[in-house]
Short mmCIF file of C-alpha atoms and ligand atoms in Angstrom, two decimals:
data_model
loop_
_atom_site.label_atom_id
_atom_site.label_comp_id
_atom_site.label_asym_id
_atom_site.label_seq_id
_atom_site.Cartn_x
_atom_site.Cartn_y
_atom_site.Cartn_z
CA MET A 1 13.64 -19.97 -18.06
CA THR A 2 14.13 -16.30 -17.02
CA GLU A 3 16.70 -15.46 -14.74
CA ASN A 4 15.97 -16.31 -10.96
CA ARG A 5 16.24 -12.77 -9.11
CA HIS A 6 15.05 -13.48 -6.16
CA SER A 7 17.41 -15.79 -4.79
CA ALA A 8 20.42 -13.13 -5.45
CA LEU A 9 18.13 -10.66 -2.98
CA GLY A 10 18.16 -13.76 -0.37
CA LEU A 11 14.26 -14.75 -0.87
CA SER A 12 13.46 -18.41 -1.08
CA ASP A 13 11.06 -19.73 -3.29
CA GLU A 14 8.67 -20.08 -0.47
CA LYS A 15 9.09 -16.08 0.25
CA VAL A 16 8.10 -15.08 -3.11
CA LEU A 17 5.15 -17.73 -3.10
CA GLU A 18 4.02 -15.50 -0.05
CA MET A 19 4.63 -12.12 -1.49
CA TYR A 20 2.45 -13.70 -4.74
CA GLU A 21 -0.08 -14.95 -2.11
CA THR A 22 -0.59 -11.33 -0.34
CA MET A 23 -0.86 -9.73 -3.80
CA LEU A 24 -3.02 -11.56 -4.65
CA LEU A 25 -5.08 -11.37 -1.82
CA ALA A 26 -4.95 -7.64 -1.92
CA ARG A 27 -6.41 -7.67 -5.42
CA ARG A 28 -9.17 -9.88 -4.56
CA ILE A 29 -10.28 -8.23 -1.31
CA ASP A 30 -10.65 -4.72 -3.59
CA GLU A 31 -12.24 -6.49 -6.62
CA ARG A 32 -14.59 -7.96 -4.04
CA MET A 33 -15.02 -4.59 -2.37
CA TRP A 34 -16.14 -2.72 -6.11
CA LEU A 35 -18.91 -5.42 -6.41
CA LEU A 36 -20.23 -4.98 -2.95
CA ASN A 37 -20.35 -0.90 -3.95
CA ARG A 38 -21.77 -1.50 -6.79
CA ALA A 39 -24.68 -4.00 -5.31
CA GLY A 40 -25.00 -0.80 -2.82
CA LYS A 41 -23.68 -2.71 0.21
CA ILE A 42 -20.78 -0.33 1.04
CA PRO A 43 -20.50 3.14 0.39
CA PHE A 44 -16.99 3.52 -1.03
CA VAL A 45 -13.77 1.85 -2.49
CA ILE A 46 -10.51 3.37 -3.02
CA SER A 47 -8.24 0.77 -4.76
CA CYS A 48 -4.83 -0.71 -4.38
CA GLN A 49 -5.22 -2.28 -8.18
CA GLY A 50 -2.02 -1.73 -10.07
CA GLN A 51 0.14 -1.05 -6.75
CA GLU A 52 0.36 -4.54 -5.06
CA ALA A 53 3.57 -5.07 -6.27
CA ALA A 54 4.93 -1.67 -4.72
CA GLN A 55 3.39 -2.30 -1.68
CA VAL A 56 4.03 -5.92 -0.94
CA GLY A 57 7.74 -6.00 -1.99
CA ALA A 58 8.42 -3.12 0.04
CA ALA A 59 6.84 -4.49 3.12
CA PHE A 60 8.23 -8.22 2.84
CA ALA A 61 11.35 -6.01 3.07
CA LEU A 62 10.68 -4.36 6.78
CA ASP A 63 10.66 -6.36 9.62
CA LYS A 64 6.95 -6.15 10.56
CA GLU A 65 7.75 -6.90 14.47
CA LYS A 66 9.68 -3.68 14.90
CA ASP A 67 9.45 -1.23 12.38
CA TYR A 68 6.11 0.94 11.85
CA ALA A 69 4.05 1.75 9.05
CA LEU A 70 2.36 4.73 8.04
CA PRO A 71 0.25 3.64 4.98
CA TYR A 72 -1.60 6.00 2.77
CA TYR A 73 -5.04 4.87 1.48
CA ARG A 74 -4.19 2.55 -1.52
CA ASP A 75 -1.96 0.18 0.83
CA MET A 76 -4.11 -2.29 1.42
CA GLY A 77 -0.89 -4.81 0.23
CA VAL A 78 1.02 -3.00 2.98
CA VAL A 79 -1.20 -3.50 6.20
CA LEU A 80 -2.13 -7.18 5.06
CA ARG A 81 1.47 -7.62 5.47
CA PHE A 82 2.09 -5.89 8.74
CA GLY A 83 -1.00 -8.25 10.08
CA MET A 84 -4.47 -6.73 9.35
CA THR A 85 -6.70 -9.59 7.87
CA ALA A 86 -8.96 -9.41 5.38
CA ARG A 87 -11.90 -9.58 7.69
CA GLU A 88 -10.79 -6.54 9.36
CA LEU A 89 -10.48 -4.65 6.07
CA MET A 90 -13.93 -5.75 5.08
CA LEU A 91 -15.15 -4.55 8.48
CA SER A 92 -13.88 -1.27 7.62
CA ALA A 93 -15.59 -1.55 4.25
CA PHE A 94 -19.10 -2.43 5.69
CA ALA A 95 -18.11 0.30 8.83
CA LYS A 96 -19.05 -1.97 11.45
CA ALA A 97 -18.31 -1.83 15.32
CA GLU A 98 -15.56 -4.57 14.84
CA ASP A 99 -13.42 -2.40 12.16
CA PRO A 100 -9.95 -2.08 14.01
CA ASN A 101 -9.14 1.10 12.49
CA SER A 102 -11.84 3.34 13.73
CA GLY A 103 -14.78 1.13 14.49
CA GLY A 104 -16.69 2.18 11.67
CA ARG A 105 -16.46 5.92 12.06
CA GLN A 106 -13.81 6.97 9.55
CA MET A 107 -14.07 6.17 5.61
CA PRO A 108 -12.06 3.06 4.24
CA GLY A 109 -8.37 3.59 3.71
CA HIS A 110 -7.69 5.23 6.87
CA PHE A 111 -5.57 2.14 8.30
CA GLY A 112 -4.65 2.29 12.00
CA GLN A 113 -3.91 -0.75 14.16
CA LYS A 114 -1.71 -0.36 17.25
CA LYS A 115 -0.71 -3.97 17.94
CA ASN A 116 0.91 -4.04 14.48
CA ARG A 117 2.49 -0.79 14.41
CA ILE A 118 0.09 0.93 11.53
CA VAL A 119 -0.23 4.58 12.47
CA THR A 120 -3.27 5.98 11.15
CA GLY A 121 -3.55 9.03 8.91
CA SER A 122 -5.66 11.68 8.34
CA SER A 123 -7.61 12.63 5.22
CA PRO A 124 -5.49 15.39 4.26
CA VAL A 125 -3.04 13.73 2.00
CA THR A 126 1.00 13.01 3.04
CA THR A 127 0.12 14.49 6.80
CA GLN A 128 1.32 10.76 7.45
CA VAL A 129 4.62 12.05 6.37
CA PRO A 130 5.66 14.35 9.42
CA HIS A 131 4.33 11.64 11.61
CA ALA A 132 6.65 9.04 10.40
CA VAL A 133 9.47 11.63 11.02
CA GLY A 134 8.39 11.74 14.48
CA VAL A 135 8.19 8.50 15.20
CA ALA A 136 11.77 7.76 13.62
CA LEU A 137 12.77 10.68 16.08
CA ALA A 138 11.54 9.06 19.01
CA GLY A 139 12.76 5.81 18.04
CA LYS A 140 16.26 7.39 17.58
CA MET A 141 16.28 9.24 20.70
CA GLU A 142 14.97 5.88 22.91
CA GLY A 143 17.97 3.94 21.17
CA LYS A 144 15.24 1.68 19.43
CA ASP A 145 16.35 -0.58 16.27
CA LEU A 146 13.58 0.34 14.09
CA VAL A 147 12.63 2.05 10.98
CA THR A 148 9.29 4.03 9.91
CA PHE A 149 8.03 3.12 6.52
CA VAL A 150 5.59 6.12 5.05
CA THR A 151 3.98 5.77 1.70
CA PHE A 152 2.12 8.71 -0.22
CA GLY A 153 1.23 9.67 -4.01
CA GLU A 154 3.26 11.40 -6.41
CA GLY A 155 0.72 13.99 -6.47
CA SER A 156 0.90 14.29 -2.83
CA SER A 157 4.72 14.62 -3.18
CA ASN A 158 3.68 18.34 -4.15
CA GLN A 159 2.16 18.79 -0.56
CA GLY A 160 4.73 20.95 2.10
CA ASP A 161 3.96 18.20 4.47
CA PHE A 162 6.46 15.96 2.45
CA HIS A 163 9.38 18.78 1.62
CA GLU A 164 9.16 19.75 5.51
CA GLY A 165 9.20 16.14 6.79
CA ALA A 166 11.98 15.04 4.00
CA ASN A 167 14.24 18.32 4.95
CA PHE A 168 13.89 17.40 8.86
CA ALA A 169 14.61 13.86 8.56
CA GLY A 170 17.63 14.30 6.45
CA VAL A 171 18.92 16.96 8.64
CA HIS A 172 18.77 14.75 11.68
CA LYS A 173 19.37 11.44 9.62
CA LEU A 174 16.51 9.89 10.87
CA PRO A 175 15.82 6.14 10.18
CA VAL A 176 12.74 6.63 7.55
CA ILE A 177 11.92 5.17 4.18
CA PHE A 178 9.89 7.85 2.21
CA MET A 179 8.22 5.93 -0.70
CA CYS A 180 6.24 7.59 -3.38
CA GLU A 181 3.90 5.30 -5.05
CA ASN A 182 3.63 7.03 -8.65
CA ASN A 183 0.63 6.03 -10.13
CA LYS A 184 0.84 8.61 -12.79
CA TYR A 185 -2.50 10.20 -11.88
CA ALA A 186 -3.82 12.61 -9.16
CA ILE A 187 -7.52 12.07 -9.54
CA SER A 188 -7.75 13.49 -12.93
CA VAL A 189 -4.50 15.49 -13.00
CA PRO A 190 -1.96 13.26 -15.17
CA ILE A 191 1.70 13.28 -13.83
CA GLU A 192 3.09 15.84 -16.32
CA LYS A 193 0.96 18.37 -15.05
CA GLN A 194 1.84 17.71 -11.37
CA LEU A 195 5.80 17.63 -11.18
CA ALA A 196 8.31 19.92 -13.04
CA CYS A 197 10.95 17.64 -12.67
CA GLU A 198 11.66 14.25 -14.38
CA HIS A 199 11.23 11.84 -11.03
CA VAL A 200 9.54 12.48 -7.89
CA SER A 201 12.95 10.62 -6.75
CA ASP A 202 14.94 13.52 -7.77
CA ARG A 203 13.72 15.64 -5.11
CA ALA A 204 16.17 13.55 -2.50
CA VAL A 205 19.19 15.39 -3.38
CA GLY A 206 17.67 19.07 -2.08
CA TYR A 207 17.34 16.82 1.44
CA GLY A 208 20.65 15.13 1.48
CA MET A 209 19.27 11.50 0.97
CA PRO A 210 19.54 9.17 -1.72
CA GLY A 211 16.83 8.85 -3.94
CA ILE A 212 15.74 6.44 -6.55
CA THR A 213 12.80 5.36 -9.22
CA VAL A 214 12.05 1.89 -9.51
CA ASN A 215 9.64 -0.29 -11.51
CA GLY A 216 6.77 -0.38 -9.02
CA ASN A 217 5.19 -3.56 -11.28
CA ASP A 218 8.33 -5.53 -9.91
CA PRO A 219 7.86 -6.50 -6.61
CA LEU A 220 11.44 -7.88 -6.34
CA GLU A 221 12.99 -4.54 -7.58
CA VAL A 222 11.18 -2.93 -4.89
CA TYR A 223 12.01 -5.16 -2.19
CA GLY A 224 15.92 -4.87 -3.29
CA ALA A 225 15.35 -0.91 -2.81
CA VAL A 226 13.32 -0.99 0.45
CA LYS A 227 15.69 -3.42 1.89
CA GLU A 228 18.69 -1.11 1.33
CA ALA A 229 16.91 1.65 2.25
CA ALA A 230 16.15 -0.33 5.84
CA ASP A 231 19.66 -1.51 6.39
CA ARG A 232 20.67 2.50 5.89
CA GLY A 233 18.44 3.56 7.93
CA ARG A 234 19.40 0.81 10.93
CA ARG A 235 23.07 1.75 10.54
CA GLY A 236 22.09 5.25 11.60
CA GLU A 237 22.69 6.71 7.94
CA GLY A 238 19.61 8.31 7.73
CA PRO A 239 16.54 8.42 5.42
CA SER A 240 15.74 7.36 1.55
CA LEU A 241 13.51 8.34 -1.02
CA ILE A 242 12.01 5.34 -3.45
CA GLU A 243 9.72 6.09 -6.06
CA THR A 244 8.07 3.28 -7.59
CA VAL A 245 6.54 3.60 -10.72
CA SER A 246 3.28 1.94 -11.49
CA TYR A 247 -0.11 2.32 -13.01
CA ARG A 248 -3.61 3.15 -11.32
CA LEU A 249 -5.79 0.49 -12.86
CA THR A 250 -9.16 1.54 -11.74
CA PRO A 251 -10.58 5.11 -11.36
CA HIS A 252 -9.48 7.33 -8.45
CA SER A 253 -12.67 6.07 -6.34
CA SER A 254 -15.74 4.27 -6.52
CA ASP A 255 -16.92 8.02 -7.13
CA ASP A 256 -14.72 8.72 -10.04
CA ASP A 257 -15.50 8.14 -13.46
CA ASP A 258 -11.77 7.98 -15.43
CA ARG A 259 -13.14 7.93 -18.98
CA SER A 260 -13.64 11.70 -18.85
CA TYR A 261 -9.77 12.23 -18.67
CA ARG A 262 -7.75 9.46 -19.55
CA ALA A 263 -8.58 7.10 -22.97
CA PRO A 264 -9.57 3.25 -22.35
CA ASP A 265 -6.27 2.53 -24.64
CA GLU A 266 -3.92 3.93 -22.18
CA VAL A 267 -5.65 1.62 -19.24
CA ALA A 268 -6.05 -1.29 -21.44
CA GLU A 269 -2.06 -1.12 -22.53
CA ALA A 270 -1.27 -0.92 -18.80
CA LYS A 271 -3.04 -3.88 -18.05
CA THR A 272 -0.48 -5.77 -19.74
CA LYS A 273 1.82 -5.01 -17.31
CA ASP A 274 -0.59 -6.05 -14.50
CA PRO A 275 1.98 -7.11 -11.74
CA ILE A 276 -0.20 -9.73 -10.67
CA ILE A 277 0.05 -11.30 -13.87
CA THR A 278 3.60 -10.66 -14.74
CA PHE A 279 4.47 -11.96 -10.92
CA GLY A 280 2.66 -15.05 -12.17
CA ALA A 281 4.47 -15.49 -14.90
CA TYR A 282 7.90 -14.95 -13.43
CA LEU A 283 6.67 -17.54 -10.67
CA LYS A 284 6.02 -19.88 -13.44
CA GLU A 285 8.95 -19.38 -15.72
CA ASN A 286 11.09 -20.14 -12.56
CA GLY A 287 9.35 -23.38 -11.89
CA ILE A 288 7.85 -22.09 -8.60
CA MET A 289 4.51 -22.16 -9.57
CA ASN A 290 2.47 -24.24 -11.75
CA ASP A 291 -1.39 -24.18 -13.16
CA GLU A 292 -2.34 -26.42 -10.36
CA LEU A 293 -0.28 -24.30 -7.28
CA GLU A 294 -1.80 -21.01 -8.93
CA LYS A 295 -5.39 -22.63 -8.44
CA GLU A 296 -4.78 -23.83 -4.84
CA ILE A 297 -3.74 -20.47 -3.85
CA ASN A 298 -6.78 -18.94 -5.51
CA ASP A 299 -8.90 -20.90 -4.06
CA ARG A 300 -7.47 -20.42 -0.84
CA VAL A 301 -7.33 -16.47 -0.99
CA MET A 302 -11.24 -16.54 -2.18
CA LYS A 303 -12.07 -18.76 0.40
CA ILE A 304 -10.73 -16.06 2.50
CA VAL A 305 -12.37 -13.21 1.00
CA ASN A 306 -15.68 -15.09 0.84
CA GLU A 307 -15.43 -15.51 4.44
CA ALA A 308 -14.37 -12.18 5.21
CA THR A 309 -17.17 -10.75 3.38
CA ASP A 310 -20.11 -12.98 5.06
CA TYR A 311 -18.56 -12.14 8.21
CA ALA A 312 -18.39 -8.01 7.80
CA GLU A 313 -21.90 -8.09 6.28
CA ASN A 314 -23.44 -9.85 9.29
CA ALA A 315 -21.65 -8.33 11.72
CA PRO A 316 -23.35 -5.55 14.05
CA TYR A 317 -22.87 -1.74 13.40
CA ALA A 318 -21.49 0.65 16.53
CA GLU A 319 -24.41 1.97 18.78
CA ALA A 320 -25.12 5.52 17.45
CA ASP A 321 -24.04 7.21 20.83
CA TYR A 322 -20.58 6.00 19.53
CA ALA A 323 -20.02 8.36 17.49
CA MET A 324 -19.29 10.97 20.07
CA LYS A 325 -16.31 8.80 21.50
CA HIS A 326 -12.92 9.85 21.46
CA VAL A 327 -14.36 13.40 20.18
CA TYR A 328 -14.35 15.22 23.58
CA ALA A 329 -12.65 14.51 26.81
CA GLU A 330 -15.16 12.07 28.96
C1 LIG B 401 -4.40 18.32 1.27
C2 LIG B 401 -5.58 17.37 -0.01
N1 LIG B 401 -5.74 18.32 -1.19
C3 LIG B 401 -6.95 17.63 -1.32
C4 LIG B 401 -7.64 16.49 -1.28
C5 LIG B 401 -8.08 15.63 -1.89
N2 LIG B 401 -7.74 14.20 -2.62
C6 LIG B 401 -7.65 13.32 -2.09
S1 LIG B 401 -6.68 12.18 -2.68
C7 LIG B 401 -6.14 13.22 -3.80
C8 LIG B 401 -5.41 12.77 -5.13
C9 LIG B 401 -3.64 12.44 -4.58
O1 LIG B 401 -3.02 12.00 -5.40
P1 LIG B 401 -1.55 11.29 -5.50
O2 LIG B 401 -1.04 11.51 -4.26
O3 LIG B 401 -1.09 11.13 -6.78
O4 LIG B 401 -2.32 9.85 -5.08
P2 LIG B 401 -3.45 8.27 -5.62
O5 LIG B 401 -4.52 8.53 -5.16
O6 LIG B 401 -3.10 8.90 -7.24
O7 LIG B 401 -2.88 7.39 -5.32
C10 LIG B 401 -6.61 14.59 -3.90
C11 LIG B 401 -6.47 15.90 -4.77
C12 LIG B 401 -6.92 15.67 0.13
N3 LIG B 401 -7.34 14.77 0.75
N4 LIG B 401 -6.03 16.64 0.75
MG1 LIG B 402 -1.35 9.43 -7.93
#
């Protein structure tokens, strides 16, 4: 029996099972998308695989009824927690009219859904960072109890938008949680060729905010860090920078061949720390999940994924002239 760490964080057994199920749902949707892509049915996949623990651990530490999420393209775990459904994600993958993100006009991964306060992002990486800072500024000016949660990759933390946004949030003590999902690669560029400092979180001091690096394969560690950052933000103490370290288990996207720049052994080694496996083991060691319950959860998740796939595959495309909508004033 390992130490029960979730109770100390104020998380019930039911809550951690829900976290596990959300992580598993993200993984199974993602795996299905790769099959659909290779079968020629959907054009593009950009994966969350290996980052589910960071995404779900963080999202569970936020208030999904009040807070704003400004996710980046891998954040399936975040948007599922904020209320986007498997069916909606599949509609986006198939680029169908009912896709809530863009009605099938955008590439997958450009999550946006007003009713769930998921703010749409743009394809140039890190542009969501100044947006998150702006939403936090608006919230502060209007006296609202909200924090904004924005994510980005470690490669993207070199982009000016991150530094400008972090500086402004630091100066004005805005309730922003900057979470860098460090997965060790920016397409083919390994971490040691991306940063001259050791940790992305080392950058926080330059912007007058606390910075912390946590194990991105451990949803509980991420939950604790994001909860603390959210509490700080709500108390008016300003922004925080959290770096979650994990590993990208898939190629960069369905259009990438990662064998050209990293060794299969390295990927195999990272798979031994796969958060779906390690968090499942934690739940079993603490007597919260047994083989029977694991199967029940997996069956439930697969049913959702199958139904979402069938629905989206059979759903209609938008009318061709819809492509011109929302582009020019009408
Ligand atoms: C401003 C800008 N430059 C380059 C790209 C092309 N691009 C898309 S994803 C990516 C890598 C980003 O790496 P990282 O931030 O580490 O995120 P990861 O994909 O590893 O999660 C690049 C260079 C882009 N979309 N926007
Ligand atoms: Mg990266």
